[in-house]
mmCIF file of C-alpha atoms in Angstrom:
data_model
loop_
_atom_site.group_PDB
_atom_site.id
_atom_site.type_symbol
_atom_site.label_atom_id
_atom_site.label_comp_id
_atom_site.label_asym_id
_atom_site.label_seq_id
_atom_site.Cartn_x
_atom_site.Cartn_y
_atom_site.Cartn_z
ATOM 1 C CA UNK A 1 3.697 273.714 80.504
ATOM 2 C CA UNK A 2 5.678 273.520 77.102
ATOM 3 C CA UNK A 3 8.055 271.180 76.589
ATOM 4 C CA UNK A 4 10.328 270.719 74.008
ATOM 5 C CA UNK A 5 12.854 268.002 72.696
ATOM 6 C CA UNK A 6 16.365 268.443 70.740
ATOM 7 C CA UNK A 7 17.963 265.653 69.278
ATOM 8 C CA UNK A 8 21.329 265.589 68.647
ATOM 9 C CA UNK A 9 22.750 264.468 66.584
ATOM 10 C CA UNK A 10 19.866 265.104 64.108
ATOM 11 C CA UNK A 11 18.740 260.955 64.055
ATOM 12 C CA UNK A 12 16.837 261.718 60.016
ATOM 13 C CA UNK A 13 20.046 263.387 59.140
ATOM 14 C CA UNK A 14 21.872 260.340 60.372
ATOM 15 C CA UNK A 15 19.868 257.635 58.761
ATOM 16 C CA UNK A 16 20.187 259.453 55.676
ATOM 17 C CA UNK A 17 23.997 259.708 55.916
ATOM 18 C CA UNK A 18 24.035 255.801 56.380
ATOM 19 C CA UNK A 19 21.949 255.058 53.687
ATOM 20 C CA UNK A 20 24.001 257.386 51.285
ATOM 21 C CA UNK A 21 27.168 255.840 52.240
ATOM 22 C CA UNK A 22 25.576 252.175 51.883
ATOM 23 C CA UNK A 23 24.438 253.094 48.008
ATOM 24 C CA UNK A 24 28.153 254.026 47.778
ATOM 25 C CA UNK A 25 29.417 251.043 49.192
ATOM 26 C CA UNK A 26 27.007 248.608 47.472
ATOM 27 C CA UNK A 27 27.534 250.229 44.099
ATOM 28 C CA UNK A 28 31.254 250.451 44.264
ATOM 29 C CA UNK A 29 31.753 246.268 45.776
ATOM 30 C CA UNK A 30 29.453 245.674 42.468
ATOM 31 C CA UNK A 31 31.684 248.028 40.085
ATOM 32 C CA UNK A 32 34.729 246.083 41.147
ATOM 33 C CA UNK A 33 33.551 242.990 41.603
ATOM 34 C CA UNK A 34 32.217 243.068 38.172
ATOM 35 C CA UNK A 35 35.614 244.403 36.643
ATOM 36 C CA UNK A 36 37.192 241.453 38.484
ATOM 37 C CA UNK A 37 35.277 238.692 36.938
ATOM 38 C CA UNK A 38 35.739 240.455 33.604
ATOM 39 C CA UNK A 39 39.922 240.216 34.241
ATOM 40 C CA UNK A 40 39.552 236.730 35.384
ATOM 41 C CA UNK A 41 37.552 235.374 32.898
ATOM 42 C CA UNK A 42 39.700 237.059 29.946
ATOM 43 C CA UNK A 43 42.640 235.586 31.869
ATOM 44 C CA UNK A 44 40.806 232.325 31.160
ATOM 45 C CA UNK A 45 40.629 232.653 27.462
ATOM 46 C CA UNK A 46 43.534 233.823 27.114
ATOM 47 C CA UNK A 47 45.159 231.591 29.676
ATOM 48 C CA UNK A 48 43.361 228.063 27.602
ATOM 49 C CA UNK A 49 45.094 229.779 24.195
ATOM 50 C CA UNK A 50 42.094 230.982 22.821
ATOM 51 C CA UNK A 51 42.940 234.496 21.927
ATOM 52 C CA UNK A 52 42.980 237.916 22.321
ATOM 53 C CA UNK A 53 40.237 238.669 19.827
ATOM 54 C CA UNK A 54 37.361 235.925 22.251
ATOM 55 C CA UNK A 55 38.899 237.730 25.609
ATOM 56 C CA UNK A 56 38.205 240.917 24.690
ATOM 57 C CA UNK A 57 34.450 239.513 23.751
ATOM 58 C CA UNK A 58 34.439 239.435 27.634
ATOM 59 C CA UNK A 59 32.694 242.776 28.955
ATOM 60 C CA UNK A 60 30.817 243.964 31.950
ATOM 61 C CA UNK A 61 28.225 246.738 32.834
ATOM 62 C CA UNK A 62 27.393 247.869 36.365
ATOM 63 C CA UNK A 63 23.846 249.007 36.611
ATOM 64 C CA UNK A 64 22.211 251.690 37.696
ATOM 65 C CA UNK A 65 24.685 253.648 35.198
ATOM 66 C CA UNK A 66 24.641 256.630 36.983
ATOM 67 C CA UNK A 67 24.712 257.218 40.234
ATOM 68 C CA UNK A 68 24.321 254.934 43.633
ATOM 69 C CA UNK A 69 21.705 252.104 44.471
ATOM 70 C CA UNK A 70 21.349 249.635 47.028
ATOM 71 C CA UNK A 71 19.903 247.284 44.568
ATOM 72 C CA UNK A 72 23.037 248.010 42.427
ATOM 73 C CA UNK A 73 23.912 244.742 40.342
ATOM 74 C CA UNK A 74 27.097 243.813 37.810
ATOM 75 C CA UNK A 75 26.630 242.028 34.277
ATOM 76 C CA UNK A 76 29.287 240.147 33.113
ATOM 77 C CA UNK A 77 28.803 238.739 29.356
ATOM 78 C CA UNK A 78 30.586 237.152 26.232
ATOM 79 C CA UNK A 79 29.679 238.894 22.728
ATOM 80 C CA UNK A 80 30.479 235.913 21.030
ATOM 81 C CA UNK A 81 28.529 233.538 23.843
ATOM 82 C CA UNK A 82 28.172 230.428 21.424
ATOM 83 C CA UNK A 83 31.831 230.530 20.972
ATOM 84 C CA UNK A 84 32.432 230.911 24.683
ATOM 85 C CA UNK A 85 29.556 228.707 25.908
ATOM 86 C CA UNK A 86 31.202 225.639 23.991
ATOM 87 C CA UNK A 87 34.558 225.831 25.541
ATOM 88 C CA UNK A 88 32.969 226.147 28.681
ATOM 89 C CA UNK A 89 30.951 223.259 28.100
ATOM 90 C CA UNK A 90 32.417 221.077 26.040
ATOM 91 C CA UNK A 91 29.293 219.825 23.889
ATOM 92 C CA UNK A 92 29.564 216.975 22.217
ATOM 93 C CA UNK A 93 29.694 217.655 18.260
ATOM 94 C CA UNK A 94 27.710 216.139 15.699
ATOM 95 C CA UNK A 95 26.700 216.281 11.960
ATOM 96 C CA UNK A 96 23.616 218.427 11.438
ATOM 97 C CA UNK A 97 22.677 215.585 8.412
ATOM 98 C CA UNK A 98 23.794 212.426 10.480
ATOM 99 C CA UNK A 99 26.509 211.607 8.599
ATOM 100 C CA UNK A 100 29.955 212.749 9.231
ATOM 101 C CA UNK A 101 31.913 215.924 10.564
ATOM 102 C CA UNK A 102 34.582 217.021 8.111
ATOM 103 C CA UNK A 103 37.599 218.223 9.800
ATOM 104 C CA UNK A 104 39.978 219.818 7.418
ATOM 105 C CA UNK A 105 43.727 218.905 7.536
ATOM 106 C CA UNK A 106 46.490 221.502 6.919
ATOM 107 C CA UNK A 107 46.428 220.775 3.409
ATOM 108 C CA UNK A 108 43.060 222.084 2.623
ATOM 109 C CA UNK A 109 44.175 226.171 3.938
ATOM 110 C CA UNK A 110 41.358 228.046 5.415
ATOM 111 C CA UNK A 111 37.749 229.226 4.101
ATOM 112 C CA UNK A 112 38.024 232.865 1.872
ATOM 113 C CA UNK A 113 35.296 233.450 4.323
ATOM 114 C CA UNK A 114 37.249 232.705 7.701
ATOM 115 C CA UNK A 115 37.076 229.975 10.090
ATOM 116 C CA UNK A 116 37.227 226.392 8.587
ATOM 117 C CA UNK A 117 36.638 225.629 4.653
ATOM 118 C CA UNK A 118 34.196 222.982 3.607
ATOM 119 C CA UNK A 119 34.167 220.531 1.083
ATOM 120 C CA UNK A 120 32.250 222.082 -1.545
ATOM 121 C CA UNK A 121 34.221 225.364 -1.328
ATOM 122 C CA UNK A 122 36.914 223.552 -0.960
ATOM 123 C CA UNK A 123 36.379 221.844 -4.274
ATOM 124 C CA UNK A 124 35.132 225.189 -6.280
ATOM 125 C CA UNK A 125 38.239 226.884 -4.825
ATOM 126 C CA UNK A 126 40.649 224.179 -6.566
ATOM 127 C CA UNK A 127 38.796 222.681 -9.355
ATOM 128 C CA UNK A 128 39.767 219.004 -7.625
ATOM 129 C CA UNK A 129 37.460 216.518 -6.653
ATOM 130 C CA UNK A 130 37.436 214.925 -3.476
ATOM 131 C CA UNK A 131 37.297 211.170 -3.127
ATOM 132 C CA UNK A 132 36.125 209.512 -0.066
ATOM 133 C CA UNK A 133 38.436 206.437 1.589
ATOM 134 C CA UNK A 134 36.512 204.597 4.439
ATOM 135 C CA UNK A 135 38.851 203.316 7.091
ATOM 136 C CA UNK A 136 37.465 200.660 9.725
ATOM 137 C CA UNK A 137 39.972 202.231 12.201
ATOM 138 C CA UNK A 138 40.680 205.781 12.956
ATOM 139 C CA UNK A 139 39.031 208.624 10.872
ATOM 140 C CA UNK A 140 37.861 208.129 7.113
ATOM 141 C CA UNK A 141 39.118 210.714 4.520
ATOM 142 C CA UNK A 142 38.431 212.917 1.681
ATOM 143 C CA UNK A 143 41.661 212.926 -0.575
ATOM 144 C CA UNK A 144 42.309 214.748 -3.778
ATOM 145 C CA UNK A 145 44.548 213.379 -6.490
ATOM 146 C CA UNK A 146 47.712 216.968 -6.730
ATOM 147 C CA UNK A 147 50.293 217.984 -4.959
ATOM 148 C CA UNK A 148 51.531 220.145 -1.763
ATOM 149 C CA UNK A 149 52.391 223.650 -2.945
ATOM 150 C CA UNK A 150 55.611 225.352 -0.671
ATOM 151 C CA UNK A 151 53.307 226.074 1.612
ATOM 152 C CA UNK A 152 51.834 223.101 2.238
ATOM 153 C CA UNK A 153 48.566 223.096 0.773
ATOM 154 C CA UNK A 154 47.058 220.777 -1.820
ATOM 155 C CA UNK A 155 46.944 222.244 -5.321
ATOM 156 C CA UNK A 156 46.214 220.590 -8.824
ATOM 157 C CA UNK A 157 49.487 219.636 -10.810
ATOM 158 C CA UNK A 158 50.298 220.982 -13.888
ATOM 159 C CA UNK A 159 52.466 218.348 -15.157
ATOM 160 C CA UNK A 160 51.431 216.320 -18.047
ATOM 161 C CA UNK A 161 53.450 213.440 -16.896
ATOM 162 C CA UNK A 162 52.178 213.017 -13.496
ATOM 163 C CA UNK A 163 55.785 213.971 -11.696
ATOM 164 C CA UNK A 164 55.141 215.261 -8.331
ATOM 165 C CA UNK A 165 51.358 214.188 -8.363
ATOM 166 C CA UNK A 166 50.076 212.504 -5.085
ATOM 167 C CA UNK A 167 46.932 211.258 -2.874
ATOM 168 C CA UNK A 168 46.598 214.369 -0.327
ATOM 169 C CA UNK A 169 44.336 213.691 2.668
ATOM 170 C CA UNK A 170 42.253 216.950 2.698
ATOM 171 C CA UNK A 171 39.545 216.331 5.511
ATOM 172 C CA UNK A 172 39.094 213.833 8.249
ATOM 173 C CA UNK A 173 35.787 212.485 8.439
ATOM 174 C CA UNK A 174 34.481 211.644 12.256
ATOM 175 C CA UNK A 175 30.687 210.579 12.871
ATOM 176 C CA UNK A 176 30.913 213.112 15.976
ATOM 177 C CA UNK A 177 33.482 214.837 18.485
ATOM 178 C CA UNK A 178 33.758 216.285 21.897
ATOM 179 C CA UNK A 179 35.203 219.943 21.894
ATOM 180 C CA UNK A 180 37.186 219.705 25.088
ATOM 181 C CA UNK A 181 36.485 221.748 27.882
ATOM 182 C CA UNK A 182 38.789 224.269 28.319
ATOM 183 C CA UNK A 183 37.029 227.005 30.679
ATOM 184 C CA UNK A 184 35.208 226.911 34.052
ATOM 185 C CA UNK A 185 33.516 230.505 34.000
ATOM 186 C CA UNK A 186 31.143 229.615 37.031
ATOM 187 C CA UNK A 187 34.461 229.044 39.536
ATOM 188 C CA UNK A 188 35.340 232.465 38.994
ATOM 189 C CA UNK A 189 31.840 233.858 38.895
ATOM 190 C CA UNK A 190 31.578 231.829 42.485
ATOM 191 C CA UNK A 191 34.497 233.566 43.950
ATOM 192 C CA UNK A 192 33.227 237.137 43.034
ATOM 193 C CA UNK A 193 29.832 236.548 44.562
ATOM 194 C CA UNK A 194 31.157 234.695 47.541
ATOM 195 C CA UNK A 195 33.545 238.605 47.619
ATOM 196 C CA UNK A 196 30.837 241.339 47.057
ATOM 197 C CA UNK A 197 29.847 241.152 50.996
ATOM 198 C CA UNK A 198 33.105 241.463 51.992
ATOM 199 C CA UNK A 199 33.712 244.233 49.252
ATOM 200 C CA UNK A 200 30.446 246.142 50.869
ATOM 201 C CA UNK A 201 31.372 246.162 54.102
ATOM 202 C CA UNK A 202 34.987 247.030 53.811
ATOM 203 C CA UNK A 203 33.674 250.131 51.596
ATOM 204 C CA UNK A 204 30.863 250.733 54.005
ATOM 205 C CA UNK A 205 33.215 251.026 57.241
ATOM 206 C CA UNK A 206 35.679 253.212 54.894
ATOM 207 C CA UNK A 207 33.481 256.024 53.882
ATOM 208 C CA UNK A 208 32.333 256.334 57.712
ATOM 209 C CA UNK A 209 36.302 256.945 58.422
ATOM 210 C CA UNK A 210 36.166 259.834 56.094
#
């Protein structure tokens, strides 16, 4: 006697299907919810008045790059992370030397470099010197004996007679100071975790309607 046994449907062919259409799913919740915490966490940036320029430092990669995975996972990342990192934290600042943080007033313009002048280029920039003036309350100060130019920043005089010549505060000095926090990158990164099963499942059941 011979017997013989037909499945159908084909149960391997089946299991196969499923597991295709979970890689889908899984890779695709991971994809979005990866492009999501990118939006949201520019939105942030932007939101705290931080820029364009340190949102669109914001980027994301969904890996494997090509094609479908169970194990499919979503990198979200800063390229300027120090920059980022300190707004999200907000460290508390102080001098690498132990001595004082200079924080430069409007009057002493902006570094040839970028970001924030110091006082040594500062002084080669101008040809001034800078004198120190301790103050037991508030911030002490480096001034320079010149003048404001139109636009506001402190220049040497030319006059022989002194017209126009005044004591310009040019940096506040502070032993140390607490960048404010002005991002919380882990509540969004909780809400697009606390999503991706949801995601799955929603794409799962949505390919099977197909």
């Amino acid at each position: 006697m011979r017997l013989k046994l037909d499945i159908d449907p084909d149960l391997v062919a089946m299991m196969q299907a499923e597991i295709r259409a979970g890689e889908k799913a899984v890779t695709g919740a991971m994809r979005e919810a990866g492009v999501g915490l990118k939006t949201a966490w520019r939105g942030q940036i932007t939101g705290a008045g931080l820029g364009r320029r340190l949102a669109n430092s914001i980027r994301n990669a969904t890996y494997p790059k090509a094609g479908d995975s169970l194990n499919a996972t979503a990198l979200v990342w800063s390229k300027a992370p120090v920059i980022v990192g300190a707004h999200n934290a907000g460290p508390l600042i102080r001098s690498r030397d132990g001595f004082w943080l200079a924080i430069p007033t409007e009057a002493a313009g902006k570094s040839l470099r970028g970001g924030r002048i110091t006082p040594g280029e500062w002084e080669r920039r101008t040809g001034l010197r800078l004198r120190f003036v301790y103050r037991r309350r508030g911030a002490s100060l480096l001034v320079a004996e010149g003048r404001l130019n139109t636009k506001g920043r402190a220049v040497a005089s030319r006059s022989k007679t002194g017209r126009g010549r005044t004591t310009v505060p040019i940096f506040l000095l502070v032993p140390q100071v607490r960048l404010p926090k002005r991002l919380d990158l882990a509540r969004d990164a909780e809400r697009a975790a606390a999503g991706v099963p949801g995601r799955i499942v929603g794409r799962w059941a949505e390919g099977k309607m197909k």
